[in-house]
Short mmCIF file of C-alpha atoms and ligand atoms in Angstrom, two decimals:
data_model
loop_
_atom_site.label_atom_id
_atom_site.label_comp_id
_atom_site.label_asym_id
_atom_site.label_seq_id
_atom_site.Cartn_x
_atom_site.Cartn_y
_atom_site.Cartn_z
CA MET A 1 0.00 0.00 0.00
CA PRO A 2 1.39 3.45 -0.84
CA THR A 3 2.37 5.60 2.10
CA SER A 4 2.80 9.32 2.12
CA SER A 5 1.60 12.48 3.70
CA GLN A 6 -1.67 14.09 4.68
CA ASP A 7 -3.59 15.82 1.85
CA GLN A 8 -2.06 19.21 1.20
CA ASP A 9 -5.33 20.89 2.18
CA GLY A 10 -5.28 19.00 5.49
CA ARG A 11 -8.51 17.08 4.83
CA HIS A 12 -7.54 13.43 4.69
CA GLY A 13 -9.66 11.83 1.95
CA SER A 14 -11.18 15.10 0.66
CA SER A 15 -12.24 15.13 -2.99
CA GLU A 16 -9.30 17.51 -3.69
CA GLY A 17 -6.94 14.98 -2.09
CA ILE A 18 -8.39 12.04 -4.07
CA ARG A 19 -8.24 14.07 -7.31
CA ARG A 20 -4.60 14.93 -6.66
CA PHE A 21 -3.85 11.28 -5.90
CA TYR A 22 -5.28 10.14 -9.26
CA ASP A 23 -3.74 13.08 -11.14
CA ARG A 24 -0.33 12.09 -9.76
CA LEU A 25 -0.90 8.33 -10.19
CA ALA A 26 -1.65 8.99 -13.88
CA HIS A 27 -0.50 5.96 -15.95
CA GLY A 28 -0.11 3.90 -12.76
CA GLU A 29 -3.88 3.41 -12.63
CA ALA A 30 -3.87 1.87 -16.13
CA GLU A 31 -1.50 -0.82 -14.78
CA ARG A 32 -3.70 -1.86 -11.85
CA LEU A 33 -5.79 -4.42 -13.74
CA VAL A 34 -3.00 -5.94 -15.82
CA LYS A 35 0.12 -5.99 -13.65
CA ASP A 36 -0.57 -9.17 -11.64
CA ILE A 37 -2.83 -12.23 -11.49
CA PRO A 38 -5.44 -10.84 -9.05
CA GLY A 39 -5.75 -7.71 -11.25
CA ARG A 40 -6.04 -9.64 -14.50
CA VAL A 41 -8.65 -11.99 -13.01
CA SER A 42 -10.58 -9.03 -11.58
CA LEU A 43 -10.56 -7.39 -15.03
CA GLU A 44 -11.95 -10.55 -16.63
CA VAL A 45 -14.65 -11.00 -13.95
CA HIS A 46 -15.71 -7.32 -14.31
CA ARG A 47 -15.78 -7.74 -18.12
CA ARG A 48 -17.99 -10.81 -17.92
CA PHE A 49 -20.31 -8.95 -15.54
CA LEU A 50 -20.64 -6.12 -18.10
CA ARG A 51 -21.29 -8.57 -20.93
CA ARG A 52 -24.16 -10.10 -18.94
CA HIS A 53 -25.92 -6.78 -18.57
CA ILE A 54 -25.12 -4.18 -21.26
CA ARG A 55 -27.34 -4.22 -24.36
CA PRO A 56 -26.32 -2.86 -27.82
CA GLY A 57 -27.61 0.68 -28.36
CA TRP A 58 -27.70 1.57 -24.66
CA ARG A 59 -26.57 5.03 -23.57
CA ALA A 60 -24.29 4.81 -20.54
CA LEU A 61 -22.81 7.23 -18.04
CA GLU A 62 -19.41 6.01 -16.84
CA VAL A 63 -18.43 7.52 -13.48
CA GLY A 64 -14.82 7.36 -12.31
CA ALA A 65 -13.90 5.98 -15.72
CA GLY A 66 -10.16 6.38 -15.15
CA PRO A 67 -7.97 5.47 -18.11
CA GLY A 68 -10.83 3.70 -19.86
CA ARG A 69 -10.51 -0.08 -19.69
CA PHE A 70 -14.27 -0.33 -19.28
CA THR A 71 -15.02 2.54 -21.68
CA VAL A 72 -13.50 0.30 -24.35
CA GLU A 73 -15.61 -2.65 -23.14
CA LEU A 74 -18.80 -0.56 -23.25
CA ALA A 75 -17.94 0.47 -26.82
CA ALA A 76 -17.34 -3.17 -27.80
CA LEU A 77 -20.78 -4.05 -26.42
CA GLY A 78 -22.41 -1.42 -28.64
CA ALA A 79 -23.14 1.23 -25.99
CA SER A 80 -22.54 4.98 -26.34
CA VAL A 81 -20.81 6.54 -23.35
CA VAL A 82 -20.66 9.82 -21.46
CA VAL A 83 -17.24 9.41 -19.84
CA SER A 84 -16.63 11.17 -16.52
CA ASP A 85 -14.04 11.30 -13.76
CA LEU A 86 -12.97 13.47 -10.84
CA SER A 87 -9.41 13.62 -12.22
CA PRO A 88 -8.64 15.67 -15.35
CA VAL A 89 -5.43 13.67 -15.82
CA GLN A 90 -7.39 10.40 -15.88
CA LEU A 91 -9.83 11.94 -18.38
CA ALA A 92 -6.93 12.88 -20.68
CA LEU A 93 -5.52 9.34 -20.37
CA ASN A 94 -8.99 8.00 -21.15
CA THR A 95 -8.96 9.92 -24.46
CA GLU A 96 -5.51 8.49 -25.30
CA PHE A 97 -6.33 4.89 -24.34
CA VAL A 98 -9.80 4.79 -25.92
CA THR A 99 -8.54 6.40 -29.15
CA ALA A 100 -5.64 3.93 -29.35
CA ALA A 101 -8.13 1.08 -28.87
CA GLY A 102 -10.23 2.38 -31.80
CA ALA A 103 -13.26 2.94 -29.55
CA GLU A 104 -13.53 6.75 -29.57
CA HIS A 105 -16.60 6.60 -31.86
CA ALA A 106 -18.61 5.37 -28.83
CA VAL A 107 -17.76 8.39 -26.63
CA GLU A 108 -20.47 11.06 -26.62
CA ARG A 109 -18.42 13.47 -24.48
CA ARG A 110 -16.09 13.63 -21.47
CA GLU A 111 -16.61 15.70 -18.35
CA GLU A 112 -15.16 16.23 -14.91
CA LEU A 113 -17.67 14.92 -12.40
CA ASP A 114 -17.77 14.11 -8.69
CA VAL A 115 -20.10 11.15 -8.08
CA ARG A 116 -21.40 13.02 -5.01
CA ASP A 117 -23.19 15.51 -7.27
CA LEU A 118 -25.07 14.26 -10.34
CA SER A 119 -27.45 17.25 -10.34
CA ARG A 120 -26.47 18.22 -13.92
CA TYR A 121 -28.37 15.14 -15.20
CA THR A 122 -32.14 14.84 -15.17
CA ASP A 123 -33.95 11.74 -13.83
CA ASP A 124 -33.84 8.63 -16.09
CA SER A 125 -31.12 10.11 -18.37
CA PHE A 126 -29.24 6.85 -18.98
CA ASP A 127 -29.93 3.17 -19.72
CA ALA A 128 -26.92 2.21 -17.63
CA VAL A 129 -24.66 3.94 -15.14
CA LEU A 130 -21.28 2.34 -14.58
CA ALA A 131 -19.12 3.01 -11.53
CA PHE A 132 -16.48 0.27 -11.62
CA GLY A 133 -13.30 0.27 -9.57
CA GLY A 134 -14.55 2.13 -6.60
CA PRO A 135 -15.71 5.76 -7.09
CA LEU A 136 -18.22 4.92 -4.33
CA SER A 137 -15.29 3.92 -2.11
CA TYR A 138 -13.86 7.45 -2.29
CA VAL A 139 -16.81 9.51 -1.06
CA PHE A 140 -16.81 8.44 2.60
CA GLU A 141 -19.81 9.93 4.41
CA ALA A 142 -21.53 10.77 1.07
CA GLU A 143 -21.94 7.21 -0.21
CA GLN A 144 -25.73 7.17 0.19
CA THR A 145 -26.07 10.54 -1.59
CA ALA A 146 -23.87 9.17 -4.38
CA MET A 147 -25.83 5.91 -4.67
CA ASN A 148 -29.16 7.78 -4.69
CA GLY A 149 -27.83 9.94 -7.54
CA LEU A 150 -26.70 6.92 -9.59
CA VAL A 151 -30.14 5.33 -9.19
CA ARG A 152 -31.99 8.59 -9.97
CA VAL A 153 -30.27 9.20 -13.33
CA THR A 154 -30.81 5.58 -14.48
CA ARG A 155 -34.15 4.92 -16.21
CA PRO A 156 -36.50 2.25 -14.87
CA GLY A 157 -35.54 -1.02 -16.59
CA GLY A 158 -31.93 0.18 -16.85
CA LEU A 159 -29.10 -0.73 -14.48
CA VAL A 160 -26.58 0.73 -12.08
CA LEU A 161 -23.44 -1.42 -12.39
CA ALA A 162 -20.81 -0.71 -9.77
CA SER A 163 -17.95 -2.18 -7.84
CA VAL A 164 -16.52 -1.11 -4.49
CA MET A 165 -13.45 -2.11 -2.52
CA SER A 166 -14.14 -5.17 -0.38
CA ARG A 167 -13.17 -5.15 3.29
CA TRP A 168 -12.71 -8.86 3.93
CA GLY A 169 -11.16 -9.69 0.55
CA THR A 170 -8.67 -6.83 0.83
CA TRP A 171 -7.74 -7.97 4.34
CA ARG A 172 -7.08 -11.46 2.99
CA ALA A 173 -5.16 -10.25 -0.08
CA HIS A 174 -2.97 -7.76 1.80
CA LEU A 175 -2.60 -9.48 5.20
CA PRO A 176 1.21 -9.06 5.48
CA GLY A 177 0.91 -5.31 4.72
CA VAL A 178 -1.97 -4.96 7.19
CA LEU A 179 0.03 -6.68 9.95
CA ALA A 180 3.02 -4.40 9.23
CA LEU A 181 0.78 -1.32 9.57
CA GLU A 182 -0.55 -2.67 12.88
CA GLU A 183 2.99 -3.11 14.16
CA GLN A 184 3.70 0.50 13.23
CA HIS A 185 0.46 2.12 14.45
CA GLY A 186 -1.04 -0.34 16.96
CA THR A 187 -3.72 -3.01 16.94
CA ALA A 188 -6.44 -0.52 17.96
CA MET A 189 -5.94 1.21 14.60
CA GLY A 190 -6.22 -2.18 12.83
CA GLY A 191 -9.44 -2.91 14.71
CA LEU A 192 -10.93 0.43 13.70
CA VAL A 193 -10.15 -0.16 10.02
CA LEU A 194 -11.75 -3.62 10.12
CA ALA A 195 -14.78 -2.33 12.01
CA THR A 196 -15.45 0.56 9.64
CA GLY A 197 -13.60 -0.23 6.39
CA ASP A 198 -12.28 3.34 6.53
CA LEU A 199 -8.57 3.60 5.68
CA ARG A 200 -8.50 7.18 6.98
CA HIS A 201 -7.80 5.58 10.37
CA VAL A 202 -4.29 4.72 9.13
CA PRO A 203 -2.05 7.72 9.83
CA GLU A 204 -0.29 9.26 6.84
CA LEU A 205 -1.66 6.83 4.26
CA GLU A 206 -1.89 8.57 0.90
CA HIS A 207 -4.32 6.17 -0.79
CA VAL A 208 -7.36 6.22 1.47
CA CYS A 209 -10.73 4.69 0.61
CA ARG A 210 -13.64 2.92 2.26
CA MET A 211 -13.86 -0.85 1.95
CA PHE A 212 -17.36 -2.31 2.14
CA THR A 213 -18.88 -5.56 3.32
CA TRP A 214 -21.53 -7.23 1.17
CA GLN A 215 -24.18 -6.39 3.77
CA GLU A 216 -23.25 -2.69 3.64
CA VAL A 217 -23.59 -2.74 -0.17
CA ALA A 218 -27.00 -4.42 0.08
CA ASP A 219 -28.13 -1.82 2.65
CA LEU A 220 -26.93 1.05 0.44
CA VAL A 221 -28.87 -0.26 -2.57
CA ASP A 222 -31.95 -0.90 -0.47
CA ALA A 223 -31.89 2.59 1.03
CA ALA A 224 -31.71 4.03 -2.52
CA ASP A 225 -35.00 2.22 -3.22
CA ALA A 226 -33.29 0.05 -5.86
CA ARG A 227 -33.30 -3.73 -6.28
CA LEU A 228 -30.18 -5.91 -6.47
CA VAL A 229 -30.32 -8.10 -9.58
CA ASP A 230 -26.80 -9.54 -9.76
CA SER A 231 -23.60 -9.63 -7.72
CA SER A 232 -20.11 -11.10 -7.73
CA ALA A 233 -16.77 -10.95 -6.01
CA SER A 234 -13.88 -9.87 -8.26
CA ASN A 235 -11.73 -12.81 -7.13
CA TRP A 236 -12.13 -16.01 -5.20
CA ALA A 237 -9.26 -18.47 -5.83
CA SER A 238 -6.95 -15.91 -7.48
CA LEU A 239 -5.73 -13.79 -4.55
CA GLN A 240 -3.06 -16.23 -3.39
CA HIS A 241 -0.91 -19.02 -4.92
CA ALA A 242 0.76 -16.66 -7.42
CA GLY A 243 3.37 -19.29 -8.38
CA SER A 244 0.84 -21.97 -9.39
CA LEU A 245 -1.39 -19.48 -11.16
CA THR A 246 1.47 -17.86 -13.10
CA ALA A 247 2.34 -21.30 -14.47
CA LEU A 248 -1.33 -22.02 -15.24
CA GLU A 249 -1.71 -18.71 -17.12
CA GLN A 250 0.89 -19.92 -19.67
CA ASP A 251 -1.46 -22.73 -20.72
CA GLN A 252 -4.26 -20.97 -22.59
CA LEU A 253 -6.78 -23.79 -22.44
CA ARG A 254 -6.31 -24.53 -18.75
CA TRP A 255 -6.29 -20.76 -17.95
CA GLN A 256 -9.62 -20.26 -19.73
CA ARG A 257 -11.05 -23.21 -17.80
CA PHE A 258 -9.72 -21.72 -14.55
CA LEU A 259 -11.33 -18.34 -15.41
CA ASP A 260 -14.67 -20.05 -16.08
CA HIS A 261 -14.54 -21.78 -12.68
CA GLU A 262 -13.32 -18.60 -10.99
CA ALA A 263 -16.19 -16.52 -12.46
CA THR A 264 -18.69 -19.15 -11.26
CA ALA A 265 -17.13 -19.21 -7.78
CA CYS A 266 -17.12 -15.39 -7.60
CA ALA A 267 -20.86 -15.30 -8.38
CA ALA A 268 -21.76 -17.75 -5.60
CA PRO A 269 -23.58 -15.94 -2.78
CA GLY A 270 -21.04 -17.17 -0.21
CA SER A 271 -18.15 -15.55 -2.11
CA ARG A 272 -19.36 -11.95 -2.37
CA ASP A 273 -16.97 -10.65 0.31
CA GLY A 274 -14.04 -12.73 -0.93
CA GLY A 275 -12.35 -10.62 -3.64
CA THR A 276 -10.61 -7.26 -3.66
CA HIS A 277 -13.88 -5.77 -5.01
CA ILE A 278 -17.62 -6.42 -4.67
CA ILE A 279 -19.45 -6.04 -8.01
CA PHE A 280 -23.20 -5.47 -8.17
CA ALA A 281 -26.06 -4.60 -10.50
CA ALA A 282 -29.09 -2.69 -9.20
CA GLU A 283 -32.33 -1.77 -10.90
CA PRO A 284 -34.06 1.56 -10.16
CA PRO A 285 -37.66 1.50 -8.92
CA HIS A 286 -40.42 1.59 -11.56
CA CYS A 287 -42.19 4.41 -9.73
CA ARG A 288 -40.05 7.05 -8.09
CA ARG A 289 -41.03 8.19 -4.61
C1 SAM B 1 -9.46 2.78 -9.14
S1 SAM B 1 -9.85 3.91 -10.42
C2 SAM B 1 -11.01 2.98 -11.42
C3 SAM B 1 -10.99 3.36 -12.87
C4 SAM B 1 -11.90 2.51 -13.77
N1 SAM B 1 -13.30 2.71 -13.46
C5 SAM B 1 -11.55 1.04 -13.65
O1 SAM B 1 -12.27 0.33 -12.94
O2 SAM B 1 -10.54 0.63 -14.22
C6 SAM B 1 -10.95 5.03 -9.57
C7 SAM B 1 -11.32 6.22 -10.41
O3 SAM B 1 -12.36 6.92 -9.73
C8 SAM B 1 -12.11 8.29 -9.79
N2 SAM B 1 -12.77 8.91 -8.62
C9 SAM B 1 -12.37 8.93 -7.34
N3 SAM B 1 -13.26 9.60 -6.58
C10 SAM B 1 -14.24 10.00 -7.41
C11 SAM B 1 -15.42 10.76 -7.23
N4 SAM B 1 -15.77 11.24 -6.03
N5 SAM B 1 -16.20 11.01 -8.31
C12 SAM B 1 -15.86 10.54 -9.54
N6 SAM B 1 -14.73 9.83 -9.77
C13 SAM B 1 -13.94 9.56 -8.73
C14 SAM B 1 -10.59 8.42 -9.77
O4 SAM B 1 -10.15 9.65 -10.29
C15 SAM B 1 -10.17 7.21 -10.62
O5 SAM B 1 -10.04 7.54 -11.96
#
C-alpha cells in the first residue's frame, strides 16, 4: 500500500486529495488491472459482468472511468458513453487509451464529475450507469447521496453497475501489509479499520478509501430504493498461490477453464466478500417516490 503524507489541504480523503492522488498516479492506474494475477482476473470478472448486462444501443454514463478499460468494453458491447471522472489527468488518459483502442466513436463526451453531485443530469437520463473500480469507495460519508444519484439518473428497466473495494477480501489479499501497519500504528488502529472499512484511520496513508462488506452494499442499494439483480466478487481463488497461477496462465486452455470456474465461484452468494472488489447490479424502482 502506498504511504505518504496528509492531503495538502489537510482534509484526509477530501475530494481535492483524491483528485490529486489520481492526477499524480496517472499511468499507474492503467497498470492496476493488468500488472498481476489478481488484477487480470478481476478485469476478466468485471468484463464478464458487463457482458451479462449491457445491451447494444444503450446510452451509458461512466463515473470514475479512469484510463478507460471499461469505456472500451462498453464500446465493444455497442453502448454509447458519457465518460466522466474526478481527475482531469485520468480523463486525458482516457482519451488516449480509448482512441488507441479504436473505440472513440462510442464516446459522446467527457466531463469532470464528482459522483457526489449528479445534479447536472435529469432523472432517467441513462440506460446504464457504470461506476467500476470504486468511485463509491472514495466519497466516505456521502456514499448514500452518491448511490441515490446513480439510481436517480438511471431509467427504470436500466441498471446501475458498480464495484466497491471489499473489506474482507482486501484484508485477505494484503494481510502481510496490514500486519506491518498494525505493528507500526497499533492493533487498535487495525481494529478500527476492520470495524469501519475506513482507511483514513491509518495515519499518513496517501491512498485512502472505504472498503465495504456485502451487507453494507446491500443496505446502500436498499436505502436508494433500488433492487439488487446480480452480484459477484472480483476474485475467489486468485488472490493467493501466485506461483501456481502464473504457471497455469501460460497454458491458454487450462487458464480459460480456470477463469470459467473462478467466475462461477465469484458469483456464488457465499463468495461476495471474498475478492478485492464487490461487483453489483441494481435496478431503479419503476415508480419514483
Ligand atoms: C481505481 S480507479 C477505477 C478506474 C476505472 N473505473 C476502472 O475500474 O478501471 C478510480 C477512479 O475513480 C475516480 N474517482 C475517485 N473519486 C471519485 C469521485 N468522487 N467522483 C468521480 N470519480 C472519482 C478516480 O479519479 C479514478 O479515476
